């Protein structure tokens, strides 16, 4: 564990060295006071969301389904998020700490013992894991990739558990030991792309046993900010060079006055890293030059989406200041309505103002707004409560809280 602290501390120190005067400091998350009604709503939402990660888990191995369908494979990213959800459940008293710890240990033991080799039917290779796994056996499903980003989210949950389960007892001691082993056996160098071309020296999206490394690397600005910090903290030798290349591909947008930010259209790219690292006050060289930290960047991206809904340049039904939010989510399916407007199934929806629309088919995801609650609670909480009150009984609200998405058009 000490090794992790030292290496990660070095990366955070490098970022914070650029934290001079922040022109636009992060605002909103700490000073917001919840009303009693908002507290009750959020408690209910948290509880129902927790139930997903508890009920849609195989207790024999700790793997969690990608979606609630019984035929769904496990997602290693969902499993990483679930590790945190179990602990939140324990903190609220919905389950005991002992139950959360036992399930976490079951998962860690399974991951350590799972098949790690080049076989197309293995669970993982070189410390990484395939994106989708069989819920029972842990074998690779759907010919999915050995995923760097999804492994990162699995390990984000692992790193959380190593620090959360700090008691001196056999179960929690083993969680910490196995958590460190899972973290440091990942061979990040294995996923490094050649030092030529647009993705030179960056970490690849993944690897396939049938054809090798994915030719695209993690560049631009997106959820992989956490991936590079994790890799650096795990001893990745090429971290500094890869991160410089990552920064060199950032794009700055000004979708609306006062909301200029490093762009990535779907909101999940602005949210996931912040679940595990408090980015307030942290800037690298690029962000220092722009005068904001990563927290403020995500706040602006959130508010820009809300402004887009108010503007509604494509004329979709229902968009307003309390009905907004775009991210990777399900949709109505590949079809057209009577006006010739095209809809899609699962895809990354999002935009950076009305001048750069990646994809918008009238589908709104409550998770998009909800995931930004730390950045702008004064806009996000009323939005979620309004969605639940207006559309909850029409299918938007169920056993696990909000469904993935809805489309009023």
Tab-separated table of C-alpha atoms in Angstrom:
chain	number	residue	atom	x	y	z
A	1	UNK	CA	0.000	0.000	0.000
A	2	UNK	CA	2.884	2.360	0.766
A	3	UNK	CA	4.138	1.981	-2.813
A	4	UNK	CA	0.735	3.103	-4.139
A	5	UNK	CA	0.723	6.153	-1.869
A	6	UNK	CA	4.200	7.207	-2.994
A	7	UNK	CA	3.635	6.793	-6.732
A	8	UNK	CA	0.153	8.282	-6.783
A	9	UNK	CA	1.307	11.082	-4.524
A	10	UNK	CA	3.977	11.957	-7.065
A	11	UNK	CA	1.392	12.255	-9.842
A	12	UNK	CA	-0.962	14.367	-7.748
A	13	UNK	CA	2.007	16.518	-6.734
A	14	UNK	CA	2.931	17.029	-10.388
A	15	UNK	CA	-0.612	18.160	-11.157
A	16	UNK	CA	-0.878	20.347	-8.066
A	17	UNK	CA	2.435	22.047	-8.813
A	18	UNK	CA	0.528	23.825	-11.558
A	19	UNK	CA	-2.149	24.884	-9.069
A	20	UNK	CA	-1.251	28.519	-8.899
A	21	UNK	CA	-3.996	31.099	-8.850
A	22	UNK	CA	-7.173	29.552	-10.233
A	23	UNK	CA	-9.021	32.143	-12.238
A	24	UNK	CA	-12.370	30.409	-11.879
A	25	UNK	CA	-12.400	28.387	-8.638
A	26	UNK	CA	-14.667	25.380	-8.268
A	27	UNK	CA	-17.966	26.333	-6.689
A	28	UNK	CA	-21.216	24.936	-5.414
A	29	UNK	CA	-20.662	21.439	-4.036
A	30	UNK	CA	-19.656	22.262	-0.467
A	31	UNK	CA	-21.903	25.200	0.318
A	32	UNK	CA	-25.208	23.776	-0.890
A	33	UNK	CA	-27.754	23.032	1.858
A	34	UNK	CA	-30.302	20.303	1.159
A	35	UNK	CA	-33.950	20.707	2.104
A	36	UNK	CA	-35.707	17.914	3.998
A	37	UNK	CA	-37.578	16.939	0.831
A	38	UNK	CA	-34.347	16.787	-1.155
A	39	UNK	CA	-32.715	14.677	1.555
A	40	UNK	CA	-35.574	12.178	1.468
A	41	UNK	CA	-35.486	12.014	-2.315
A	42	UNK	CA	-31.731	11.452	-2.465
A	43	UNK	CA	-31.873	8.799	0.260
A	44	UNK	CA	-34.510	6.923	-1.727
A	45	UNK	CA	-32.572	7.295	-4.967
A	46	UNK	CA	-29.358	6.082	-3.347
A	47	UNK	CA	-31.092	3.105	-1.768
A	48	UNK	CA	-32.732	1.966	-4.991
A	49	UNK	CA	-29.486	2.406	-6.897
A	50	UNK	CA	-27.641	0.417	-4.235
A	51	UNK	CA	-30.150	-2.420	-4.675
A	52	UNK	CA	-29.061	-2.806	-8.290
A	53	UNK	CA	-25.441	-3.415	-7.354
A	54	UNK	CA	-26.436	-5.770	-4.539
A	55	UNK	CA	-29.182	-7.771	-6.259
A	56	UNK	CA	-27.688	-7.985	-9.760
A	57	UNK	CA	-24.515	-9.549	-8.395
A	58	UNK	CA	-23.518	-13.204	-8.372
A	59	UNK	CA	-22.720	-13.707	-4.669
A	60	UNK	CA	-20.568	-16.720	-5.541
A	61	UNK	CA	-17.961	-14.589	-7.350
A	62	UNK	CA	-18.910	-10.910	-6.871
A	63	UNK	CA	-19.454	-10.128	-10.567
A	64	UNK	CA	-22.212	-7.623	-11.418
A	65	UNK	CA	-24.410	-7.595	-14.511
A	66	UNK	CA	-23.982	-4.940	-17.170
A	67	UNK	CA	-27.760	-4.440	-17.122
A	68	UNK	CA	-30.700	-5.947	-15.227
A	69	UNK	CA	-31.623	-8.431	-17.965
A	70	UNK	CA	-31.056	-11.978	-16.717
A	71	UNK	CA	-29.157	-12.810	-19.911
A	72	UNK	CA	-26.743	-9.923	-19.427
A	73	UNK	CA	-23.059	-10.710	-18.922
A	74	UNK	CA	-21.035	-9.157	-16.156
A	75	UNK	CA	-19.373	-5.796	-16.735
A	76	UNK	CA	-16.036	-5.299	-15.014
A	77	UNK	CA	-16.685	-1.543	-14.854
A	78	UNK	CA	-20.056	-2.088	-13.168
A	79	UNK	CA	-18.331	-4.498	-10.802
A	80	UNK	CA	-15.789	-1.833	-9.852
A	81	UNK	CA	-18.572	0.655	-9.178
A	82	UNK	CA	-20.396	-2.009	-7.192
A	83	UNK	CA	-17.517	-2.368	-4.741
A	84	UNK	CA	-18.122	1.237	-3.742
A	85	UNK	CA	-21.910	0.819	-3.714
A	86	UNK	CA	-21.634	-2.075	-1.246
A	87	UNK	CA	-19.658	0.093	1.151
A	88	UNK	CA	-22.182	2.914	0.767
A	89	UNK	CA	-24.890	0.406	1.629
A	90	UNK	CA	-22.998	-0.501	4.782
A	91	UNK	CA	-22.552	3.159	5.731
A	92	UNK	CA	-26.315	3.696	5.421
A	93	UNK	CA	-27.112	0.554	7.387
A	94	UNK	CA	-28.859	-1.185	4.478
A	95	UNK	CA	-26.432	-4.082	4.891
A	96	UNK	CA	-23.795	-4.774	7.522
A	97	UNK	CA	-20.162	-3.835	7.066
A	98	UNK	CA	-19.376	-7.530	7.451
A	99	UNK	CA	-21.670	-8.430	4.533
A	100	UNK	CA	-20.081	-5.779	2.308
A	101	UNK	CA	-16.589	-6.921	3.273
A	102	UNK	CA	-17.365	-10.602	2.685
A	103	UNK	CA	-18.732	-9.937	-0.793
A	104	UNK	CA	-15.740	-7.742	-1.611
A	105	UNK	CA	-13.367	-10.472	-0.476
A	106	UNK	CA	-15.265	-13.059	-2.532
A	107	UNK	CA	-14.780	-10.884	-5.622
A	108	UNK	CA	-11.086	-10.271	-4.944
A	109	UNK	CA	-10.400	-13.977	-4.436
A	110	UNK	CA	-12.226	-14.769	-7.663
A	111	UNK	CA	-10.280	-12.161	-9.616
A	112	UNK	CA	-6.942	-13.373	-8.267
A	113	UNK	CA	-7.723	-17.006	-9.112
A	114	UNK	CA	-9.371	-16.354	-12.481
A	115	UNK	CA	-7.730	-17.466	-15.701
A	116	UNK	CA	-5.096	-14.940	-16.861
A	117	UNK	CA	-3.590	-16.032	-20.194
A	118	UNK	CA	-3.851	-15.332	-23.975
A	119	UNK	CA	-6.715	-17.811	-24.433
A	120	UNK	CA	-9.831	-16.278	-26.067
A	121	UNK	CA	-11.934	-17.807	-23.283
A	122	UNK	CA	-9.876	-16.553	-20.335
A	123	UNK	CA	-11.042	-13.960	-17.806
A	124	UNK	CA	-8.098	-11.675	-18.445
A	125	UNK	CA	-4.452	-11.340	-19.407
A	126	UNK	CA	-1.448	-9.373	-18.135
A	127	UNK	CA	-3.518	-8.238	-15.145
A	128	UNK	CA	-6.241	-6.709	-17.341
A	129	UNK	CA	-9.779	-8.073	-17.684
A	130	UNK	CA	-12.150	-8.488	-20.583
A	131	UNK	CA	-14.924	-5.925	-20.806
A	132	UNK	CA	-17.713	-8.507	-20.505
A	133	UNK	CA	-17.543	-11.772	-18.572
A	134	UNK	CA	-19.799	-14.753	-18.062
A	135	UNK	CA	-21.692	-14.158	-14.826
A	136	UNK	CA	-21.026	-17.696	-13.594
A	137	UNK	CA	-17.643	-18.763	-14.952
A	138	UNK	CA	-15.966	-15.398	-15.536
A	139	UNK	CA	-15.009	-16.395	-19.085
A	140	UNK	CA	-14.808	-13.744	-21.809
A	141	UNK	CA	-18.134	-12.923	-23.462
A	142	UNK	CA	-19.131	-11.483	-26.850
A	143	UNK	CA	-15.520	-11.507	-28.106
A	144	UNK	CA	-15.050	-8.342	-26.075
A	145	UNK	CA	-11.737	-6.547	-25.750
A	146	UNK	CA	-9.230	-6.845	-22.943
A	147	UNK	CA	-10.246	-3.387	-21.806
A	148	UNK	CA	-7.879	-0.825	-20.337
A	149	UNK	CA	-10.557	1.655	-19.276
A	150	UNK	CA	-12.926	-0.927	-17.835
A	151	UNK	CA	-10.054	-2.539	-15.964
A	152	UNK	CA	-9.289	0.946	-14.626
A	153	UNK	CA	-12.829	1.262	-13.221
A	154	UNK	CA	-12.600	-2.200	-11.707
A	155	UNK	CA	-9.335	-1.184	-10.057
A	156	UNK	CA	-10.828	2.130	-8.950
A	157	UNK	CA	-13.207	0.082	-6.852
A	158	UNK	CA	-10.322	-2.084	-5.695
A	159	UNK	CA	-8.298	0.951	-4.588
A	160	UNK	CA	-11.332	2.293	-2.745
A	161	UNK	CA	-11.735	-1.001	-0.908
A	162	UNK	CA	-8.067	-1.127	0.101
A	163	UNK	CA	-8.509	2.153	1.960
A	164	UNK	CA	-12.088	1.725	3.173
A	165	UNK	CA	-11.611	-1.698	4.749
A	166	UNK	CA	-8.977	-0.616	7.239
A	167	UNK	CA	-9.935	-2.675	10.283
A	168	UNK	CA	-7.528	-5.232	11.699
A	169	UNK	CA	-9.414	-8.473	11.167
A	170	UNK	CA	-8.840	-11.467	8.842
A	171	UNK	CA	-11.373	-10.419	6.187
A	172	UNK	CA	-10.336	-6.787	5.862
A	173	UNK	CA	-6.636	-7.620	6.109
A	174	UNK	CA	-7.010	-10.012	3.173
A	175	UNK	CA	-8.970	-7.419	1.182
A	176	UNK	CA	-6.054	-5.002	1.484
A	177	UNK	CA	-3.470	-7.633	0.569
A	178	UNK	CA	-5.366	-8.902	-2.469
A	179	UNK	CA	-6.278	-5.375	-3.539
A	180	UNK	CA	-2.633	-4.401	-3.776
A	181	UNK	CA	-1.828	-7.623	-5.642
A	182	UNK	CA	-4.578	-6.971	-8.189
A	183	UNK	CA	-3.372	-3.406	-8.707
A	184	UNK	CA	0.311	-4.054	-9.153
A	185	UNK	CA	0.118	-7.130	-11.359
A	186	UNK	CA	-1.294	-5.041	-14.240
A	187	UNK	CA	1.310	-4.722	-17.025
A	188	UNK	CA	0.533	-1.270	-18.414
A	189	UNK	CA	3.544	-1.424	-20.741
A	190	UNK	CA	1.817	-4.286	-22.551
A	191	UNK	CA	-0.873	-1.824	-23.680
A	192	UNK	CA	1.465	0.947	-24.870
A	193	UNK	CA	1.121	1.792	-28.567
A	194	UNK	CA	4.160	2.319	-30.833
A	195	UNK	CA	5.892	5.687	-30.649
A	196	UNK	CA	4.610	6.889	-34.033
A	197	UNK	CA	1.424	8.417	-35.409
A	198	UNK	CA	-1.476	10.230	-33.779
A	199	UNK	CA	-1.622	7.874	-30.783
A	200	UNK	CA	2.137	7.660	-30.303
A	201	UNK	CA	3.117	6.199	-26.943
A	202	UNK	CA	-0.380	6.317	-25.465
A	203	UNK	CA	-2.252	3.505	-23.754
A	204	UNK	CA	-4.358	1.487	-26.191
A	205	UNK	CA	-8.103	1.099	-25.795
A	206	UNK	CA	-7.553	-2.631	-25.473
A	207	UNK	CA	-6.253	-5.921	-26.826
A	208	UNK	CA	-7.855	-8.843	-28.662
A	209	UNK	CA	-6.472	-12.394	-28.632
A	210	UNK	CA	-7.455	-12.672	-32.294
A	211	UNK	CA	-5.669	-9.543	-33.580
A	212	UNK	CA	-3.576	-7.891	-30.868
A	213	UNK	CA	-3.625	-4.270	-29.689
A	214	UNK	CA	-6.429	-1.919	-30.645
A	215	UNK	CA	-4.845	0.670	-32.932
A	216	UNK	CA	-6.517	3.622	-31.159
A	217	UNK	CA	-5.058	5.038	-27.965
A	218	UNK	CA	-6.483	7.176	-25.176
A	219	UNK	CA	-6.124	10.781	-26.327
A	220	UNK	CA	-8.338	13.843	-26.248
A	221	UNK	CA	-10.190	14.608	-23.038
A	222	UNK	CA	-12.497	11.942	-21.631
A	223	UNK	CA	-12.917	9.495	-18.755
A	224	UNK	CA	-9.388	8.146	-19.266
A	225	UNK	CA	-7.956	10.917	-17.081
A	226	UNK	CA	-8.333	8.432	-14.224
A	227	UNK	CA	-6.691	5.678	-16.280
A	228	UNK	CA	-3.468	7.654	-16.695
A	229	UNK	CA	-3.339	8.594	-13.012
A	230	UNK	CA	-3.942	4.968	-12.030
A	231	UNK	CA	-1.286	3.685	-14.429
A	232	UNK	CA	1.262	6.203	-13.167
A	233	UNK	CA	0.487	5.258	-9.581
A	234	UNK	CA	0.956	1.597	-10.457
A	235	UNK	CA	4.490	2.043	-11.754
A	236	UNK	CA	3.829	2.614	-15.477
A	237	UNK	CA	7.209	3.656	-16.865
A	238	UNK	CA	5.829	5.586	-19.844
A	239	UNK	CA	3.332	7.614	-17.777
A	240	UNK	CA	4.803	11.103	-18.210
A	241	UNK	CA	5.292	10.760	-21.963
A	242	UNK	CA	1.845	9.260	-22.505
A	243	UNK	CA	0.205	11.977	-20.417
A	244	UNK	CA	1.929	14.745	-22.379
A	245	UNK	CA	0.587	13.221	-25.575
A	246	UNK	CA	-2.850	13.004	-23.954
A	247	UNK	CA	-2.769	16.711	-23.071
A	248	UNK	CA	-1.586	17.717	-26.530
A	249	UNK	CA	-4.882	16.567	-28.036
A	250	UNK	CA	-7.232	18.563	-25.762
A	251	UNK	CA	-9.753	20.835	-27.501
A	252	UNK	CA	-11.114	24.029	-25.941
A	253	UNK	CA	-14.690	25.090	-26.698
A	254	UNK	CA	-16.799	28.121	-25.822
A	255	UNK	CA	-20.369	26.881	-26.331
A	256	UNK	CA	-21.906	29.714	-24.304
A	257	UNK	CA	-20.549	32.833	-22.567
A	258	UNK	CA	-18.887	31.923	-19.279
A	259	UNK	CA	-18.950	28.180	-19.992
A	260	UNK	CA	-15.724	27.648	-21.949
A	261	UNK	CA	-14.167	24.262	-21.163
A	262	UNK	CA	-12.148	21.318	-22.443
A	263	UNK	CA	-14.737	19.491	-24.461
A	264	UNK	CA	-16.097	15.965	-24.475
A	265	UNK	CA	-19.731	15.693	-25.605
A	266	UNK	CA	-21.163	12.911	-23.339
A	267	UNK	CA	-21.179	13.880	-19.661
A	268	UNK	CA	-19.758	10.591	-18.376
A	269	UNK	CA	-16.316	11.702	-19.560
A	270	UNK	CA	-16.557	14.673	-17.201
A	271	UNK	CA	-17.823	12.643	-14.243
A	272	UNK	CA	-16.160	9.263	-13.738
A	273	UNK	CA	-12.722	10.419	-12.586
A	274	UNK	CA	-14.325	12.658	-9.964
A	275	UNK	CA	-15.990	9.669	-8.315
A	276	UNK	CA	-12.591	8.557	-7.059
A	277	UNK	CA	-10.381	11.663	-6.954
A	278	UNK	CA	-11.277	15.090	-5.571
A	279	UNK	CA	-10.086	17.220	-8.485
A	280	UNK	CA	-10.873	20.576	-6.887
A	281	UNK	CA	-7.790	22.753	-7.085
A	282	UNK	CA	-5.876	20.281	-9.275
A	283	UNK	CA	-4.553	21.492	-12.620
A	284	UNK	CA	-1.958	20.256	-15.061
A	285	UNK	CA	-0.078	22.582	-17.392
A	286	UNK	CA	-2.921	22.808	-19.898
A	287	UNK	CA	-5.551	23.668	-17.309
A	288	UNK	CA	-3.278	26.176	-15.608
A	289	UNK	CA	-3.047	28.107	-18.857
A	290	UNK	CA	-6.841	28.117	-19.080
A	291	UNK	CA	-7.173	29.265	-15.476
A	292	UNK	CA	-9.528	26.544	-14.213
A	293	UNK	CA	-9.305	23.183	-12.471
A	294	UNK	CA	-10.890	19.913	-13.610
A	295	UNK	CA	-13.806	20.282	-11.205
A	296	UNK	CA	-14.762	23.650	-12.680
A	297	UNK	CA	-14.336	22.200	-16.158
A	298	UNK	CA	-16.933	19.523	-15.402
A	299	UNK	CA	-19.272	22.077	-13.833
A	300	UNK	CA	-19.207	24.122	-17.029
A	301	UNK	CA	-19.775	21.069	-19.215
A	302	UNK	CA	-22.818	20.235	-17.091
A	303	UNK	CA	-24.299	23.719	-17.306
A	304	UNK	CA	-23.608	23.846	-21.045
A	305	UNK	CA	-25.814	20.787	-21.542
A	306	UNK	CA	-28.596	22.434	-19.556
A	307	UNK	CA	-28.296	25.554	-21.725
A	308	UNK	CA	-28.478	23.354	-24.813
A	309	UNK	CA	-31.762	21.867	-23.586
A	310	UNK	CA	-33.204	25.342	-23.129
A	311	UNK	CA	-32.035	26.273	-26.613
A	312	UNK	CA	-33.194	22.943	-28.156
A	313	UNK	CA	-31.844	23.649	-31.661
A	314	UNK	CA	-33.108	20.348	-33.110
A	315	UNK	CA	-36.635	20.824	-31.822
A	316	UNK	CA	-37.006	17.625	-29.819
A	317	UNK	CA	-40.065	17.219	-27.584
A	318	UNK	CA	-39.772	18.005	-23.885
A	319	UNK	CA	-36.350	19.636	-23.567
A	320	UNK	CA	-36.229	22.394	-20.935
A	321	UNK	CA	-34.281	23.556	-17.878
A	322	UNK	CA	-35.562	20.563	-15.878
A	323	UNK	CA	-35.388	17.954	-18.661
A	324	UNK	CA	-31.846	17.507	-19.906
A	325	UNK	CA	-28.790	15.262	-19.761
A	326	UNK	CA	-26.860	13.358	-22.432
A	327	UNK	CA	-24.342	10.569	-22.032
A	328	UNK	CA	-23.793	6.989	-23.199
A	329	UNK	CA	-27.192	5.314	-22.818
A	330	UNK	CA	-29.913	3.224	-24.425
A	331	UNK	CA	-32.340	4.707	-26.924
A	332	UNK	CA	-35.573	3.822	-28.743
A	333	UNK	CA	-33.714	1.745	-31.320
A	334	UNK	CA	-32.715	2.197	-34.966
A	335	UNK	CA	-35.896	3.657	-36.446
A	336	UNK	CA	-37.520	6.811	-37.812
A	337	UNK	CA	-40.643	8.679	-36.730
A	338	UNK	CA	-43.286	10.223	-38.960
A	339	UNK	CA	-41.203	13.377	-39.384
A	340	UNK	CA	-38.225	11.418	-40.642
A	341	UNK	CA	-36.163	11.925	-37.497
A	342	UNK	CA	-33.718	9.105	-36.831
A	343	UNK	CA	-33.350	7.330	-33.480
A	344	UNK	CA	-30.638	4.992	-32.277
A	345	UNK	CA	-30.121	2.192	-29.750
A	346	UNK	CA	-27.171	2.294	-27.344
A	347	UNK	CA	-24.725	5.061	-28.241
A	348	UNK	CA	-22.743	7.924	-26.732
A	349	UNK	CA	-25.085	10.906	-26.869
A	350	UNK	CA	-23.841	14.398	-26.202
A	351	UNK	CA	-22.924	17.816	-27.460
A	352	UNK	CA	-20.813	20.878	-26.680
A	353	UNK	CA	-23.401	23.546	-27.300
A	354	UNK	CA	-25.456	23.785	-30.470
A	355	UNK	CA	-22.450	24.150	-32.781
A	356	UNK	CA	-20.920	20.767	-31.944
A	357	UNK	CA	-23.522	18.017	-31.606
A	358	UNK	CA	-22.018	14.535	-31.450
A	359	UNK	CA	-25.387	12.807	-31.339
A	360	UNK	CA	-28.853	13.868	-30.204
A	361	UNK	CA	-31.990	11.889	-31.027
A	362	UNK	CA	-34.290	13.264	-28.334
A	363	UNK	CA	-33.152	10.695	-25.759
A	364	UNK	CA	-32.442	11.968	-22.232
A	365	UNK	CA	-30.532	10.021	-19.563
A	366	UNK	CA	-31.244	10.831	-15.893
A	367	UNK	CA	-27.789	9.456	-15.090
A	368	UNK	CA	-26.231	12.282	-17.108
A	369	UNK	CA	-27.666	14.980	-14.882
A	370	UNK	CA	-27.417	12.804	-11.772
A	371	UNK	CA	-23.723	12.121	-12.247
A	372	UNK	CA	-23.068	15.866	-12.062
A	373	UNK	CA	-24.662	16.367	-8.657
A	374	UNK	CA	-21.326	17.307	-7.070
A	375	UNK	CA	-20.671	20.008	-9.671
A	376	UNK	CA	-24.006	21.812	-9.620
A	377	UNK	CA	-26.410	20.428	-6.994
A	378	UNK	CA	-28.612	23.506	-7.226
A	379	UNK	CA	-29.522	22.588	-10.816
A	380	UNK	CA	-29.132	18.800	-10.775
A	381	UNK	CA	-31.288	17.954	-7.739
A	382	UNK	CA	-34.355	19.931	-8.919
A	383	UNK	CA	-33.905	18.320	-12.347
A	384	UNK	CA	-33.924	14.784	-10.947
A	385	UNK	CA	-36.860	15.477	-8.655
A	386	UNK	CA	-38.826	17.014	-11.503
A	387	UNK	CA	-38.142	14.034	-13.776
A	388	UNK	CA	-39.300	11.622	-11.093
A	389	UNK	CA	-42.484	13.576	-10.335
A	390	UNK	CA	-43.464	14.144	-13.968
A	391	UNK	CA	-42.405	10.869	-15.568
A	392	UNK	CA	-41.843	8.405	-12.730
A	393	UNK	CA	-45.232	6.720	-13.001
A	394	UNK	CA	-44.884	6.611	-16.789
A	395	UNK	CA	-42.014	4.131	-16.608
A	396	UNK	CA	-39.025	6.303	-15.725
A	397	UNK	CA	-38.896	5.232	-12.058
A	398	UNK	CA	-38.729	1.639	-10.900
A	399	UNK	CA	-37.228	-0.894	-8.532
A	400	UNK	CA	-33.712	0.425	-9.061
A	401	UNK	CA	-34.615	4.105	-9.256
A	402	UNK	CA	-34.330	5.779	-12.641
A	403	UNK	CA	-34.240	3.644	-15.760
A	404	UNK	CA	-31.389	4.272	-18.172
A	405	UNK	CA	-33.069	6.807	-20.470
A	406	UNK	CA	-36.324	8.090	-21.954
A	407	UNK	CA	-37.464	9.787	-25.137
A	408	UNK	CA	-40.522	12.073	-25.216
A	409	UNK	CA	-40.485	12.505	-28.993
